[in-house]
Amino acid sequence: MTTEPNNVEDTSVRIEIMPQTSEMVEAEMSGESEDLKSETKALIDALKKRAQAEAQSAGTLTRETYLSALRRAREAIESNQLIERDRIEYSFHLMQKEAEKNWESITKEVAELGDRLADAAKAAWEALTAPRPRS
């Protein structure tokens, strides 16, 4: 903390959005999709902005209180699994089942359409080749 020329203590806390965030995410999540990396970067930036807003709104936040809040936030994030593997696998399984049902439905409809076209072609052929009464 610094002292202003008029002897008023500056209690504001600033958090800079570090360019290292991008490098850290790229290093720690190599092999992951760009969407996942981008969302992770956005989450980290949102956490930093939230921490800065909380710190600034508190006004006279002490360093120890701030560090304690950061530790609690980190522990909460580490203990809460954001994306559960079982839920992802279950969702993928549901999507696969739905795709299979859609595929079966489409194949059935195409087969029915083929049968109807064959019947229509047969009816048209019979209409064209049927003997006509002479007047």
PDB file of N, CA, C and O in Angstrom, residues 20-74:
ATOM      1  N   GLN A  20       0.387 -14.262 -19.133  1.00  0.00           N
ATOM      2  CA  GLN A  20       0.804 -15.627 -18.833  1.00  0.00           C
ATOM      3  C   GLN A  20      -0.396 -16.574 -18.779  1.00  0.00           C
ATOM      4  O   GLN A  20      -0.229 -17.777 -18.894  1.00  0.00           O
ATOM      5  N   THR A  21      -1.594 -16.045 -18.573  1.00  0.00           N
ATOM      6  CA  THR A  21      -2.791 -16.895 -18.523  1.00  0.00           C
ATOM      7  C   THR A  21      -2.901 -17.704 -19.795  1.00  0.00           C
ATOM      8  O   THR A  21      -3.086 -18.917 -19.762  1.00  0.00           O
ATOM      9  N   SER A  22      -2.749 -17.033 -20.915  1.00  0.00           N
ATOM     10  CA  SER A  22      -2.862 -17.717 -22.204  1.00  0.00           C
ATOM     11  C   SER A  22      -1.770 -18.767 -22.348  1.00  0.00           C
ATOM     12  O   SER A  22      -2.045 -19.906 -22.747  1.00  0.00           O
ATOM     13  N   GLU A  23      -0.549 -18.395 -21.984  1.00  0.00           N
ATOM     14  CA  GLU A  23       0.563 -19.348 -22.086  1.00  0.00           C
ATOM     15  C   GLU A  23       0.358 -20.538 -21.155  1.00  0.00           C
ATOM     16  O   GLU A  23       0.607 -21.682 -21.533  1.00  0.00           O
ATOM     17  N   MET A  24      -0.122 -20.269 -19.949  1.00  0.00           N
ATOM     18  CA  MET A  24      -0.345 -21.336 -18.979  1.00  0.00           C
ATOM     19  C   MET A  24      -1.414 -22.306 -19.482  1.00  0.00           C
ATOM     20  O   MET A  24      -1.234 -23.522 -19.433  1.00  0.00           O
ATOM     21  N   VAL A  25      -2.511 -21.764 -19.982  1.00  0.00           N
ATOM     22  CA  VAL A  25      -3.591 -22.618 -20.484  1.00  0.00           C
ATOM     23  C   VAL A  25      -3.094 -23.443 -21.665  1.00  0.00           C
ATOM     24  O   VAL A  25      -3.356 -24.645 -21.755  1.00  0.00           O
ATOM     25  N   GLU A  26      -2.369 -22.809 -22.565  1.00  0.00           N
ATOM     26  CA  GLU A  26      -1.845 -23.535 -23.730  1.00  0.00           C
ATOM     27  C   GLU A  26      -0.918 -24.667 -23.288  1.00  0.00           C
ATOM     28  O   GLU A  26      -0.964 -25.766 -23.823  1.00  0.00           O
ATOM     29  N   ALA A  27      -0.077 -24.402 -22.280  1.00  0.00           N
ATOM     30  CA  ALA A  27       0.873 -25.422 -21.819  1.00  0.00           C
ATOM     31  C   ALA A  27       0.169 -26.540 -21.070  1.00  0.00           C
ATOM     32  O   ALA A  27       0.449 -27.726 -21.283  1.00  0.00           O
ATOM     33  N   GLU A  28      -0.751 -26.182 -20.186  1.00  0.00           N
ATOM     34  CA  GLU A  28      -1.414 -27.180 -19.348  1.00  0.00           C
ATOM     35  C   GLU A  28      -2.478 -27.971 -20.095  1.00  0.00           C
ATOM     36  O   GLU A  28      -2.834 -29.065 -19.695  1.00  0.00           O
ATOM     37  N   MET A  29      -3.000 -27.405 -21.170  1.00  0.00           N
ATOM     38  CA  MET A  29      -4.116 -28.055 -21.864  1.00  0.00           C
ATOM     39  C   MET A  29      -3.763 -28.381 -23.316  1.00  0.00           C
ATOM     40  O   MET A  29      -4.638 -28.387 -24.171  1.00  0.00           O
ATOM     41  N   SER A  30      -2.484 -28.651 -23.552  1.00  0.00           N
ATOM     42  CA  SER A  30      -2.105 -29.000 -24.921  1.00  0.00           C
ATOM     43  C   SER A  30      -2.859 -30.263 -25.314  1.00  0.00           C
ATOM     44  O   SER A  30      -3.061 -31.158 -24.516  1.00  0.00           O
ATOM     45  N   GLY A  31      -3.309 -30.294 -26.535  1.00  0.00           N
ATOM     46  CA  GLY A  31      -4.064 -31.444 -27.008  1.00  0.00           C
ATOM     47  C   GLY A  31      -5.566 -31.281 -26.835  1.00  0.00           C
ATOM     48  O   GLY A  31      -6.342 -32.086 -27.336  1.00  0.00           O
ATOM     49  N   GLU A  32      -6.003 -30.243 -26.112  1.00  0.00           N
ATOM     50  CA  GLU A  32      -7.435 -30.008 -25.938  1.00  0.00           C
ATOM     51  C   GLU A  32      -7.934 -29.128 -27.080  1.00  0.00           C
ATOM     52  O   GLU A  32      -7.161 -28.460 -27.768  1.00  0.00           O
ATOM     53  N   SER A  33      -9.237 -29.097 -27.266  1.00  0.00           N
ATOM     54  CA  SER A  33      -9.826 -28.300 -28.342  1.00  0.00           C
ATOM     55  C   SER A  33      -9.656 -26.811 -28.055  1.00  0.00           C
ATOM     56  O   SER A  33      -9.517 -26.397 -26.906  1.00  0.00           O
ATOM     57  N   GLU A  34      -9.676 -26.027 -29.125  1.00  0.00           N
ATOM     58  CA  GLU A  34      -9.538 -24.580 -28.975  1.00  0.00           C
ATOM     59  C   GLU A  34     -10.717 -24.003 -28.200  1.00  0.00           C
ATOM     60  O   GLU A  34     -10.552 -23.052 -27.439  1.00  0.00           O
ATOM     61  N   ASP A  35     -11.901 -24.583 -28.375  1.00  0.00           N
ATOM     62  CA  ASP A  35     -13.076 -24.117 -27.632  1.00  0.00           C
ATOM     63  C   ASP A  35     -12.851 -24.291 -26.133  1.00  0.00           C
ATOM     64  O   ASP A  35     -13.146 -23.396 -25.341  1.00  0.00           O
ATOM     65  N   LEU A  36     -12.344 -25.454 -25.741  1.00  0.00           N
ATOM     66  CA  LEU A  36     -12.104 -25.736 -24.325  1.00  0.00           C
ATOM     67  C   LEU A  36     -11.042 -24.790 -23.768  1.00  0.00           C
ATOM     68  O   LEU A  36     -11.194 -24.235 -22.680  1.00  0.00           O
ATOM     69  N   LYS A  37      -9.969 -24.576 -24.525  1.00  0.00           N
ATOM     70  CA  LYS A  37      -8.924 -23.655 -24.082  1.00  0.00           C
ATOM     71  C   LYS A  37      -9.482 -22.245 -23.939  1.00  0.00           C
ATOM     72  O   LYS A  37      -9.214 -21.553 -22.959  1.00  0.00           O
ATOM     73  N   SER A  38     -10.258 -21.818 -24.919  1.00  0.00           N
ATOM     74  CA  SER A  38     -10.820 -20.472 -24.903  1.00  0.00           C
ATOM     75  C   SER A  38     -11.740 -20.280 -23.708  1.00  0.00           C
ATOM     76  O   SER A  38     -11.681 -19.250 -23.017  1.00  0.00           O
ATOM     77  N   GLU A  39     -12.587 -21.268 -23.426  1.00  0.00           N
ATOM     78  CA  GLU A  39     -13.486 -21.173 -22.284  1.00  0.00           C
ATOM     79  C   GLU A  39     -12.703 -21.175 -20.969  1.00  0.00           C
ATOM     80  O   GLU A  39     -13.077 -20.483 -20.025  1.00  0.00           O
ATOM     81  N   THR A  40     -11.619 -21.940 -20.914  1.00  0.00           N
ATOM     82  CA  THR A  40     -10.792 -21.962 -19.708  1.00  0.00           C
ATOM     83  C   THR A  40     -10.141 -20.603 -19.489  1.00  0.00           C
ATOM     84  O   THR A  40     -10.123 -20.085 -18.364  1.00  0.00           O
ATOM     85  N   LYS A  41      -9.617 -20.010 -20.554  1.00  0.00           N
ATOM     86  CA  LYS A  41      -9.020 -18.670 -20.448  1.00  0.00           C
ATOM     87  C   LYS A  41     -10.074 -17.665 -19.976  1.00  0.00           C
ATOM     88  O   LYS A  41      -9.812 -16.832 -19.113  1.00  0.00           O
ATOM     89  N   ALA A  42     -11.273 -17.775 -20.542  1.00  0.00           N
ATOM     90  CA  ALA A  42     -12.352 -16.865 -20.156  1.00  0.00           C
ATOM     91  C   ALA A  42     -12.711 -17.058 -18.688  1.00  0.00           C
ATOM     92  O   ALA A  42     -12.978 -16.085 -17.965  1.00  0.00           O
ATOM     93  N   LEU A  43     -12.729 -18.313 -18.222  1.00  0.00           N
ATOM     94  CA  LEU A  43     -13.027 -18.589 -16.813  1.00  0.00           C
ATOM     95  C   LEU A  43     -11.969 -17.959 -15.911  1.00  0.00           C
ATOM     96  O   LEU A  43     -12.300 -17.305 -14.916  1.00  0.00           O
ATOM     97  N   ILE A  44     -10.710 -18.132 -16.256  1.00  0.00           N
ATOM     98  CA  ILE A  44      -9.625 -17.564 -15.448  1.00  0.00           C
ATOM     99  C   ILE A  44      -9.734 -16.042 -15.426  1.00  0.00           C
ATOM    100  O   ILE A  44      -9.630 -15.416 -14.371  1.00  0.00           O
ATOM    101  N   ASP A  45      -9.969 -15.446 -16.592  1.00  0.00           N
ATOM    102  CA  ASP A  45     -10.106 -13.992 -16.649  1.00  0.00           C
ATOM    103  C   ASP A  45     -11.312 -13.526 -15.836  1.00  0.00           C
ATOM    104  O   ASP A  45     -11.254 -12.512 -15.135  1.00  0.00           O
ATOM    105  N   ALA A  46     -12.417 -14.275 -15.904  1.00  0.00           N
ATOM    106  CA  ALA A  46     -13.605 -13.916 -15.128  1.00  0.00           C
ATOM    107  C   ALA A  46     -13.312 -14.006 -13.627  1.00  0.00           C
ATOM    108  O   ALA A  46     -13.755 -13.150 -12.849  1.00  0.00           O
ATOM    109  N   LEU A  47     -12.585 -15.050 -13.237  1.00  0.00           N
ATOM    110  CA  LEU A  47     -12.213 -15.182 -11.820  1.00  0.00           C
ATOM    111  C   LEU A  47     -11.340 -14.011 -11.376  1.00  0.00           C
ATOM    112  O   LEU A  47     -11.511 -13.465 -10.287  1.00  0.00           O
ATOM    113  N   LYS A  48     -10.399 -13.622 -12.232  1.00  0.00           N
ATOM    114  CA  LYS A  48      -9.533 -12.496 -11.895  1.00  0.00           C
ATOM    115  C   LYS A  48     -10.338 -11.207 -11.779  1.00  0.00           C
ATOM    116  O   LYS A  48     -10.158 -10.435 -10.843  1.00  0.00           O
ATOM    117  N   LYS A  49     -11.252 -10.997 -12.747  1.00  0.00           N
ATOM    118  CA  LYS A  49     -12.067  -9.781 -12.709  1.00  0.00           C
ATOM    119  C   LYS A  49     -12.963  -9.777 -11.466  1.00  0.00           C
ATOM    120  O   LYS A  49     -13.153  -8.749 -10.837  1.00  0.00           O
ATOM    121  N   ARG A  50     -13.521 -10.939 -11.147  1.00  0.00           N
ATOM    122  CA  ARG A  50     -14.385 -11.044  -9.963  1.00  0.00           C
ATOM    123  C   ARG A  50     -13.582 -10.755  -8.701  1.00  0.00           C
ATOM    124  O   ARG A  50     -14.035 -10.035  -7.811  1.00  0.00           O
ATOM    125  N   ALA A  51     -12.380 -11.299  -8.633  1.00  0.00           N
ATOM    126  CA  ALA A  51     -11.533 -11.056  -7.468  1.00  0.00           C
ATOM    127  C   ALA A  51     -11.203  -9.574  -7.355  1.00  0.00           C
ATOM    128  O   ALA A  51     -11.223  -9.005  -6.257  1.00  0.00           O
ATOM    129  N   GLN A  52     -10.914  -8.933  -8.495  1.00  0.00           N
ATOM    130  CA  GLN A  52     -10.604  -7.509  -8.478  1.00  0.00           C
ATOM    131  C   GLN A  52     -11.822  -6.704  -8.033  1.00  0.00           C
ATOM    132  O   GLN A  52     -11.709  -5.813  -7.185  1.00  0.00           O
ATOM    133  N   ALA A  53     -12.984  -7.041  -8.552  1.00  0.00           N
ATOM    134  CA  ALA A  53     -14.206  -6.319  -8.174  1.00  0.00           C
ATOM    135  C   ALA A  53     -14.494  -6.490  -6.686  1.00  0.00           C
ATOM    136  O   ALA A  53     -14.861  -5.522  -6.001  1.00  0.00           O
ATOM    137  N   GLU A  54     -14.341  -7.715  -6.193  1.00  0.00           N
ATOM    138  CA  GLU A  54     -14.571  -7.971  -4.775  1.00  0.00           C
ATOM    139  C   GLU A  54     -13.585  -7.178  -3.919  1.00  0.00           C
ATOM    140  O   GLU A  54     -13.952  -6.608  -2.889  1.00  0.00           O
ATOM    141  N   ALA A  55     -12.335  -7.174  -4.354  1.00  0.00           N
ATOM    142  CA  ALA A  55     -11.310  -6.466  -3.589  1.00  0.00           C
ATOM    143  C   ALA A  55     -11.583  -4.968  -3.572  1.00  0.00           C
ATOM    144  O   ALA A  55     -11.457  -4.314  -2.530  1.00  0.00           O
ATOM    145  N   GLN A  56     -11.979  -4.428  -4.713  1.00  0.00           N
ATOM    146  CA  GLN A  56     -12.232  -2.992  -4.775  1.00  0.00           C
ATOM    147  C   GLN A  56     -13.483  -2.605  -3.999  1.00  0.00           C
ATOM    148  O   GLN A  56     -13.535  -1.550  -3.383  1.00  0.00           O
ATOM    149  N   SER A  57     -14.493  -3.471  -4.012  1.00  0.00           N
ATOM    150  CA  SER A  57     -15.720  -3.138  -3.285  1.00  0.00           C
ATOM    151  C   SER A  57     -15.514  -3.231  -1.779  1.00  0.00           C
ATOM    152  O   SER A  57     -16.212  -2.579  -1.011  1.00  0.00           O
ATOM    153  N   ALA A  58     -14.587  -4.037  -1.352  1.00  0.00           N
ATOM    154  CA  ALA A  58     -14.336  -4.170   0.082  1.00  0.00           C
ATOM    155  C   ALA A  58     -13.664  -2.926   0.641  1.00  0.00           C
ATOM    156  O   ALA A  58     -13.786  -2.628   1.827  1.00  0.00           O
ATOM    157  N   GLY A  59     -12.930  -2.223  -0.176  1.00  0.00           N
ATOM    158  CA  GLY A  59     -12.318  -0.967   0.247  1.00  0.00           C
ATOM    159  C   GLY A  59     -11.107  -1.141   1.124  1.00  0.00           C
ATOM    160  O   GLY A  59      -9.993  -0.911   0.690  1.00  0.00           O
ATOM    161  N   THR A  60     -11.275  -1.560   2.343  1.00  0.00           N
ATOM    162  CA  THR A  60     -10.158  -1.679   3.278  1.00  0.00           C
ATOM    163  C   THR A  60      -9.766  -3.137   3.482  1.00  0.00           C
ATOM    164  O   THR A  60      -9.452  -3.551   4.592  1.00  0.00           O
ATOM    165  N   LEU A  61      -9.789  -3.884   2.425  1.00  0.00           N
ATOM    166  CA  LEU A  61      -9.460  -5.306   2.489  1.00  0.00           C
ATOM    167  C   LEU A  61      -7.981  -5.481   2.844  1.00  0.00           C
ATOM    168  O   LEU A  61      -7.118  -4.912   2.211  1.00  0.00           O
ATOM    169  N   THR A  62      -7.718  -6.248   3.869  1.00  0.00           N
ATOM    170  CA  THR A  62      -6.325  -6.490   4.241  1.00  0.00           C
ATOM    171  C   THR A  62      -5.723  -7.552   3.340  1.00  0.00           C
ATOM    172  O   THR A  62      -6.427  -8.357   2.739  1.00  0.00           O
ATOM    173  N   ARG A  63      -4.437  -7.562   3.287  1.00  0.00           N
ATOM    174  CA  ARG A  63      -3.714  -8.539   2.463  1.00  0.00           C
ATOM    175  C   ARG A  63      -4.045  -9.963   2.909  1.00  0.00           C
ATOM    176  O   ARG A  63      -4.288 -10.825   2.084  1.00  0.00           O
ATOM    177  N   GLU A  64      -4.093 -10.197   4.203  1.00  0.00           N
ATOM    178  CA  GLU A  64      -4.368 -11.539   4.708  1.00  0.00           C
ATOM    179  C   GLU A  64      -5.778 -11.991   4.347  1.00  0.00           C
ATOM    180  O   GLU A  64      -6.001 -13.132   3.970  1.00  0.00           O
ATOM    181  N   THR A  65      -6.743 -11.101   4.456  1.00  0.00           N
ATOM    182  CA  THR A  65      -8.127 -11.427   4.110  1.00  0.00           C
ATOM    183  C   THR A  65      -8.228 -11.742   2.617  1.00  0.00           C
ATOM    184  O   THR A  65      -8.900 -12.689   2.203  1.00  0.00           O
ATOM    185  N   TYR A  66      -7.545 -10.932   1.822  1.00  0.00           N
ATOM    186  CA  TYR A  66      -7.552 -11.130   0.376  1.00  0.00           C
ATOM    187  C   TYR A  66      -6.935 -12.482   0.017  1.00  0.00           C
ATOM    188  O   TYR A  66      -7.493 -13.250  -0.767  1.00  0.00           O
ATOM    189  N   LEU A  67      -5.773 -12.789   0.613  1.00  0.00           N
ATOM    190  CA  LEU A  67      -5.126 -14.069   0.341  1.00  0.00           C
ATOM    191  C   LEU A  67      -5.998 -15.236   0.792  1.00  0.00           C
ATOM    192  O   LEU A  67      -6.084 -16.261   0.115  1.00  0.00           O
ATOM    193  N   SER A  68      -6.661 -15.068   1.918  1.00  0.00           N
ATOM    194  CA  SER A  68      -7.563 -16.108   2.405  1.00  0.00           C
ATOM    195  C   SER A  68      -8.716 -16.325   1.429  1.00  0.00           C
ATOM    196  O   SER A  68      -9.096 -17.463   1.129  1.00  0.00           O
ATOM    197  N   ALA A  69      -9.271 -15.249   0.917  1.00  0.00           N
ATOM    198  CA  ALA A  69     -10.366 -15.357  -0.060  1.00  0.00           C
ATOM    199  C   ALA A  69      -9.888 -16.047  -1.330  1.00  0.00           C
ATOM    200  O   ALA A  69     -10.594 -16.881  -1.901  1.00  0.00           O
ATOM    201  N   LEU A  70      -8.682 -15.705  -1.762  1.00  0.00           N
ATOM    202  CA  LEU A  70      -8.126 -16.359  -2.958  1.00  0.00           C
ATOM    203  C   LEU A  70      -7.927 -17.853  -2.723  1.00  0.00           C
ATOM    204  O   LEU A  70      -8.245 -18.673  -3.598  1.00  0.00           O
ATOM    205  N   ARG A  71      -7.414 -18.213  -1.558  1.00  0.00           N
ATOM    206  CA  ARG A  71      -7.217 -19.633  -1.239  1.00  0.00           C
ATOM    207  C   ARG A  71      -8.544 -20.379  -1.239  1.00  0.00           C
ATOM    208  O   ARG A  71      -8.655 -21.477  -1.777  1.00  0.00           O
ATOM    209  N   ARG A  72      -9.552 -19.780  -0.611  1.00  0.00           N
ATOM    210  CA  ARG A  72     -10.874 -20.430  -0.567  1.00  0.00           C
ATOM    211  C   ARG A  72     -11.440 -20.597  -1.975  1.00  0.00           C
ATOM    212  O   ARG A  72     -12.018 -21.631  -2.296  1.00  0.00           O
ATOM    213  N   ALA A  73     -11.281 -19.585  -2.814  1.00  0.00           N
ATOM    214  CA  ALA A  73     -11.783 -19.671  -4.194  1.00  0.00           C
ATOM    215  C   ALA A  73     -11.050 -20.776  -4.953  1.00  0.00           C
ATOM    216  O   ALA A  73     -11.669 -21.581  -5.656  1.00  0.00           O
ATOM    217  N   ARG A  74      -9.728 -20.824  -4.800  1.00  0.00           N
ATOM    218  CA  ARG A  74      -8.941 -21.861  -5.480  1.00  0.00           C
ATOM    219  C   ARG A  74      -9.347 -23.243  -4.991  1.00  0.00           C
ATOM    220  O   ARG A  74      -9.568 -24.157  -5.789  1.00  0.00           O
TER     221      ARG A  74
END
